[in-house]
Each structure stands twice: as structure tokens, then as C-alpha cells.
Coordinates of N, CA and C in Angstrom, one line a residue:
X1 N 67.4 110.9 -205.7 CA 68.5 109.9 -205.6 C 69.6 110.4 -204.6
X2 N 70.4 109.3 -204.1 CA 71.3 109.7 -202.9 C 72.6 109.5 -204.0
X3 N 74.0 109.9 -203.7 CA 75.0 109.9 -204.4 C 75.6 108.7 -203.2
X4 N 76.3 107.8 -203.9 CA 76.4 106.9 -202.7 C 78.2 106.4 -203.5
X5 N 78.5 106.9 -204.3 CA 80.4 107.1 -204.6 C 80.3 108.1 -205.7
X6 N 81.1 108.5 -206.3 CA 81.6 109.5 -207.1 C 80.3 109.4 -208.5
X7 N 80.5 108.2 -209.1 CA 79.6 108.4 -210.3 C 78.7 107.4 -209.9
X8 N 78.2 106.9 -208.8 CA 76.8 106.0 -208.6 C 75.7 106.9 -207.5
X9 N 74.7 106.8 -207.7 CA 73.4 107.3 -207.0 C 72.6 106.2 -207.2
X10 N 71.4 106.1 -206.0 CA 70.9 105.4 -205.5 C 69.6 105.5 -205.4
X11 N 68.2 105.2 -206.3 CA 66.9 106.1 -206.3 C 66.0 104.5 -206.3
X12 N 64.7 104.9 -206.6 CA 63.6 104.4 -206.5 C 63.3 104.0 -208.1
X13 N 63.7 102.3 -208.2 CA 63.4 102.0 -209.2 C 62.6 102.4 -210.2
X14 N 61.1 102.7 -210.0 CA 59.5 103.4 -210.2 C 60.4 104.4 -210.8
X15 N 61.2 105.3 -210.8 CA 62.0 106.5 -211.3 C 62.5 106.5 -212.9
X16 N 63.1 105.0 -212.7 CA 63.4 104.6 -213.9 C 63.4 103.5 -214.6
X17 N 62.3 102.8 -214.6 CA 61.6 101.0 -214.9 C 60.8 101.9 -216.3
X18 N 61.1 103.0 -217.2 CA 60.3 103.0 -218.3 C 61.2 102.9 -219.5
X19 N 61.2 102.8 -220.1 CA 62.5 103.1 -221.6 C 62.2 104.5 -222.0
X20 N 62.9 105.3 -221.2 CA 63.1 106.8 -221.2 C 64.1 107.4 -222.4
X21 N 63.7 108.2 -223.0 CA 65.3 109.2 -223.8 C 65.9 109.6 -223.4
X22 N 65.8 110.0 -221.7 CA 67.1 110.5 -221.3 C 66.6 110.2 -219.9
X23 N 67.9 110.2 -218.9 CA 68.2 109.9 -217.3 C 68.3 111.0 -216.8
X24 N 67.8 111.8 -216.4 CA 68.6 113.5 -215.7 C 68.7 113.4 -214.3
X25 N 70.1 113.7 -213.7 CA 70.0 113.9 -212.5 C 70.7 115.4 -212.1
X26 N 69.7 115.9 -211.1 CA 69.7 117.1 -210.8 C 70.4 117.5 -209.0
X27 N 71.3 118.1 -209.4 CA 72.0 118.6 -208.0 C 71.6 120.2 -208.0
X28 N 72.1 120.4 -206.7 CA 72.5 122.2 -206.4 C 71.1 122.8 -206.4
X29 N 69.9 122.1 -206.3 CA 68.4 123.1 -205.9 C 67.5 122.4 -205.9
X30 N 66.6 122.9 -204.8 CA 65.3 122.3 -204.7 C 64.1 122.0 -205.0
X31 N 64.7 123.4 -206.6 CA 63.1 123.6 -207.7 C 64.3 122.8 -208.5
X32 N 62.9 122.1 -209.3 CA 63.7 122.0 -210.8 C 63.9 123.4 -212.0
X33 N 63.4 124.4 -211.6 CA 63.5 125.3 -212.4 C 64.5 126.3 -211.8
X34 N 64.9 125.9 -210.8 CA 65.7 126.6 -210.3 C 66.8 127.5 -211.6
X35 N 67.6 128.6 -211.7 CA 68.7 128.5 -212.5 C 69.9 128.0 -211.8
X36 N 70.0 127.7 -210.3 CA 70.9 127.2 -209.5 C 71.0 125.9 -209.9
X37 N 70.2 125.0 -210.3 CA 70.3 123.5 -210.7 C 71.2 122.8 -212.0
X38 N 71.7 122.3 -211.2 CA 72.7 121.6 -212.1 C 72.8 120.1 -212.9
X39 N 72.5 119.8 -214.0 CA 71.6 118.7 -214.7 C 72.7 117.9 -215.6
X40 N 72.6 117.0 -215.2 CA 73.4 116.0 -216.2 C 72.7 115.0 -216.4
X41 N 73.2 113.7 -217.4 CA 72.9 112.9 -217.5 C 73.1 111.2 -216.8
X42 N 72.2 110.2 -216.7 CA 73.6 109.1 -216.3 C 73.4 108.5 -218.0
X43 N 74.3 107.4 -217.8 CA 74.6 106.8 -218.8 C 74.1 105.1 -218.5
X44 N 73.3 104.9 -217.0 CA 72.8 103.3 -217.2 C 72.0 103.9 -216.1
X45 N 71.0 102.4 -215.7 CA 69.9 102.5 -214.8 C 70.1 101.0 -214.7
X46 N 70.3 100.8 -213.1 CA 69.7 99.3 -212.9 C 69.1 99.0 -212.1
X47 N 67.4 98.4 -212.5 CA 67.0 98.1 -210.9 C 66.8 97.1 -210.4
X48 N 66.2 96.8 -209.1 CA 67.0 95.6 -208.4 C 66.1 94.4 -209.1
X49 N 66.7 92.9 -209.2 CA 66.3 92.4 -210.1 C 64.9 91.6 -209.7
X50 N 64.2 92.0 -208.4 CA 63.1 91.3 -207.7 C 61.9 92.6 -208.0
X51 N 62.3 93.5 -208.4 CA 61.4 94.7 -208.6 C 60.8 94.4 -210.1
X52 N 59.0 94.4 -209.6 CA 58.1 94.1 -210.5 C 56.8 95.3 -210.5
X53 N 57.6 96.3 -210.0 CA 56.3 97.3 -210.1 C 55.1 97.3 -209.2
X54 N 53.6 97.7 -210.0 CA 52.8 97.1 -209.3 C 52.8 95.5 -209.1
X55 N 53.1 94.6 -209.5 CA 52.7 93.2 -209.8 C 53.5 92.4 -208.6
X56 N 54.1 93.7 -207.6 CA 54.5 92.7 -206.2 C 54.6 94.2 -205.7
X57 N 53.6 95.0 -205.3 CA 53.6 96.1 -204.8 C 54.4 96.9 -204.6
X58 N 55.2 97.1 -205.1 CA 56.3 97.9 -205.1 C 57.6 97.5 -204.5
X59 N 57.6 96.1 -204.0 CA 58.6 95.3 -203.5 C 59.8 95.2 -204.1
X60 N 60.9 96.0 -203.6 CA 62.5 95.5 -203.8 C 62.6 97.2 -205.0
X61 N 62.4 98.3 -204.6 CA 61.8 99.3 -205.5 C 63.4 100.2 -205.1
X62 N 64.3 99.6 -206.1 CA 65.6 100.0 -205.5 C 66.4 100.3 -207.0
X63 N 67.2 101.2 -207.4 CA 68.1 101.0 -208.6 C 69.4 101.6 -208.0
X64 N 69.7 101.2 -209.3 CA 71.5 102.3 -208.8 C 71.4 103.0 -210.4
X65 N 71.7 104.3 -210.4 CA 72.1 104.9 -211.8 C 73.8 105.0 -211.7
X66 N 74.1 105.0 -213.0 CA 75.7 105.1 -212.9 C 76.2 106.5 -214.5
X67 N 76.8 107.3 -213.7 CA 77.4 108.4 -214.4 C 78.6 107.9 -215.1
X68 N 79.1 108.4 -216.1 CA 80.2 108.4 -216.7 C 80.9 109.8 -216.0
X69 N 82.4 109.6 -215.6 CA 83.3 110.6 -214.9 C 82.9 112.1 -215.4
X70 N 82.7 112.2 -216.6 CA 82.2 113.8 -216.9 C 81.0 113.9 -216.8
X71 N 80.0 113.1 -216.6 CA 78.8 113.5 -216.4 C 78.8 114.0 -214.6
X72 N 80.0 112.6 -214.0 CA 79.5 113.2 -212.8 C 79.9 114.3 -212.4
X73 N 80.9 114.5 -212.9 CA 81.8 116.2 -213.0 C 80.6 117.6 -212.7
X74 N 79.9 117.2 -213.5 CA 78.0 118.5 -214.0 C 77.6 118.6 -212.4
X75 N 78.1 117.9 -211.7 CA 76.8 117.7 -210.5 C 78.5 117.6 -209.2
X76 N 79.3 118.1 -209.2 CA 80.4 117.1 -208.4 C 80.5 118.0 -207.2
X77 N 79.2 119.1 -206.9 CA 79.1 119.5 -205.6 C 78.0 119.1 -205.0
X78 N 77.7 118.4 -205.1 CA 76.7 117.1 -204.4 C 77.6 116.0 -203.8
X79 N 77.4 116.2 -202.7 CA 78.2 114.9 -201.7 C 77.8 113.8 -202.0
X80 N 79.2 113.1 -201.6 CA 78.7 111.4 -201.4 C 77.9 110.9 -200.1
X81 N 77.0 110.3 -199.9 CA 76.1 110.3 -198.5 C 77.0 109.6 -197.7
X82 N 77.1 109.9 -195.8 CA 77.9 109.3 -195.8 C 77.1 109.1 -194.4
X83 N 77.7 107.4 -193.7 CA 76.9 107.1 -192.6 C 78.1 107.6 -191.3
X84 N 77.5 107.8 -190.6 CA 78.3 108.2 -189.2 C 77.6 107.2 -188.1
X85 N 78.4 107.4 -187.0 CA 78.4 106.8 -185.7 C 76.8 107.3 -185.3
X86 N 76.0 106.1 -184.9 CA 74.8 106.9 -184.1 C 74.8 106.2 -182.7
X87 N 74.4 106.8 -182.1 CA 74.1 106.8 -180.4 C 73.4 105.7 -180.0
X88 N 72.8 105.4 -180.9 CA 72.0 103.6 -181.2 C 72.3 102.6 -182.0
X89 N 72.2 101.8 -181.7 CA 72.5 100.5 -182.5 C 71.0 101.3 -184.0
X90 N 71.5 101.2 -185.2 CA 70.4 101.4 -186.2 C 69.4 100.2 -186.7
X91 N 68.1 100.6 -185.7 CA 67.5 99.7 -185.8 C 65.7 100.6 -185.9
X92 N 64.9 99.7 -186.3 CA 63.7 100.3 -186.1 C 63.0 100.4 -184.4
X93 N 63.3 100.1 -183.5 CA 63.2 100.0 -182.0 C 63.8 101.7 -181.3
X94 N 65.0 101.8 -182.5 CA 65.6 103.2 -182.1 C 65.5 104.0 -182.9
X95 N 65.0 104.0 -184.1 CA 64.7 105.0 -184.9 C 64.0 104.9 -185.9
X96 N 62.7 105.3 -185.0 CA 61.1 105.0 -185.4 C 60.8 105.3 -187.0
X97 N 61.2 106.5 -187.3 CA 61.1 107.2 -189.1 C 62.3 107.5 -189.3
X98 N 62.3 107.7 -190.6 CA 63.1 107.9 -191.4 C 62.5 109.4 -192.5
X99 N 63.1 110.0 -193.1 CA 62.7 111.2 -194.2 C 63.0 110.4 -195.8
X100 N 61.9 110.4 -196.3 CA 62.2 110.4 -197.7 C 61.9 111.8 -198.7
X101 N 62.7 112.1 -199.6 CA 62.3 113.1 -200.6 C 62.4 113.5 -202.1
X102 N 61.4 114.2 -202.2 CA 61.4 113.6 -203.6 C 60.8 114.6 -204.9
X103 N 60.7 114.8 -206.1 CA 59.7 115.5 -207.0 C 58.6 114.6 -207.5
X104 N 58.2 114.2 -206.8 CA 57.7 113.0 -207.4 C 55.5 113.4 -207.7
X105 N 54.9 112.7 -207.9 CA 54.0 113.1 -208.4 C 53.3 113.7 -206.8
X106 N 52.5 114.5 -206.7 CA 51.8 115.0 -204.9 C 50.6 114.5 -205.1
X107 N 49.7 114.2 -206.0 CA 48.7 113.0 -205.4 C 48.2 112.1 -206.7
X108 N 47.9 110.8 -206.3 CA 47.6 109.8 -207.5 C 46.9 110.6 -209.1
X109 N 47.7 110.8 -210.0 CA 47.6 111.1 -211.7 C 47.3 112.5 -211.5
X110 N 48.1 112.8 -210.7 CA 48.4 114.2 -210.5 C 50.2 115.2 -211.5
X111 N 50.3 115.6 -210.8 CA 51.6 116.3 -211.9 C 52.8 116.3 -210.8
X112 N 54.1 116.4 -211.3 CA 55.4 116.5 -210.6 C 55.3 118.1 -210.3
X113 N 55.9 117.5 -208.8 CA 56.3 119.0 -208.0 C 57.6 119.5 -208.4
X114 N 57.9 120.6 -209.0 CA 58.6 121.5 -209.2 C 59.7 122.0 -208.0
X115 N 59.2 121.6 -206.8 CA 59.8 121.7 -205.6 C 60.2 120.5 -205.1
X116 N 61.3 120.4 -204.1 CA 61.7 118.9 -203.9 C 60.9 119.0 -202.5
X117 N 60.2 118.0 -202.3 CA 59.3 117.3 -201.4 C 59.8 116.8 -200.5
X118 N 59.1 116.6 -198.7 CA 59.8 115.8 -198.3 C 58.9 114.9 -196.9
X119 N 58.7 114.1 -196.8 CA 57.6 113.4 -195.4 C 58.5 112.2 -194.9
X120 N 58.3 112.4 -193.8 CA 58.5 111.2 -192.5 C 57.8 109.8 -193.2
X121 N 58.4 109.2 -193.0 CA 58.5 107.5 -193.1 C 58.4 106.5 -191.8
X122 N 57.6 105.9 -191.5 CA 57.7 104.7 -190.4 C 58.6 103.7 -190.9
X123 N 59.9 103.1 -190.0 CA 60.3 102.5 -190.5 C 60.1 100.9 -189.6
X124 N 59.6 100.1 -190.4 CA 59.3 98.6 -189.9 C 60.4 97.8 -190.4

């Protein structure tokens, strides 16, 4: 997830489209076992309302989680993302890939990486 204001972050619906017991979001390391990692909870999950999973390929695969002020407090050395001036108009013509990253599973019914992951993106 990206932190995109104080108590909202920004992740990949697929993340959280299950009726889970708990939301954890993890700042300050790039293992999850890290003892440097710092783990809170959110308190909502919303994702975008066109996201159907597989059943429209992963289309519109967007949430926002939303912290309550002390939860985000657990994690509050994790910046808010922030866009700057680029040298180009931001477009796919000038900026071919993008990085996404993630713990996410490393190959189809495989297990979560313990390490935060990360690969180039073409962006169309």
C-alpha cells in the first residue's frame, strides 16, 4: 500500500476483497519478520466499486484502507507519497514502466514472500 494522507493508504483491492479478521498494515521493513516492522491495524477497506476479481480480470483492482488516528500513529514514520514536478508531461510515451511492490504470493498457489518484492511494470 502507498500512504496517500495521514490515515488513508492506497493498495490492490485482491489484498482485501475477502472477509478477513484483521487488516494489518506494515511500515519501517522489508521483511515481515523483521523486529524493525511496525504493524497496525486499519479499521475499513474499500474497493473500487467496478472491481470483480477474476470475473472482469482484475479490472478497476484499486481500494483505499482507512486508519483511525491511533492506528495511524503505529506506522507515522511512513511518509505520505508525494508527486513532484517531472521533466515530462506524465504520460506512457515518457515513461515507459513504472515499479510495483509487494509480499505478495512469487508464483501461482505458491506462499507469501516474507521479503518485500519488487518488478518493472509496462505502462499502457
Amino acid at each position: 500500500a502507498v500512504r496517500i494522507r495521514a490515515n488513508w493508504f492506497l493498495t490492490a483491492a485482491h489484498c482485501v476483497d475477502q472477509p478477513y479478521d484483521e487488516l494489518r498494515v506494515i511500515g519501517d521493513a522489508a521483511n515481515l519478520r523483521s523486529p524493525a516492522a511496525r504493524i497496525t491495524a486499519a479499521s475499513a477497506a474499500i474497493c473500487h466499486g467496478g472491481y470483480l476479481g477474476t470475473d472482469n480480470a482484475y479490472s478497476n483492482d484499486i481500494a483505499l484502507l482507512r486508519l483511525s488516528p491511533e492506528q495511524a500513529s503505529a506506522i507515522s514514520t511512513v511518509p505520505v507519497a508525494r508527486i513532484s514536478a517531472t521533466a515530462k508531461a506524465l504520460a506512457p510515451a515518457n515513461y515507459a514502466t513504472g515499479e510495483m511492490a509487494g509480499w505478495g504470493l512469487t508464483r501461482y498457489t505458491g506462499h507469501l514472500s516474507n521479503d518485500l518484492m519488487m518488478t518493472p511494470l509496462k505502462i499502457t
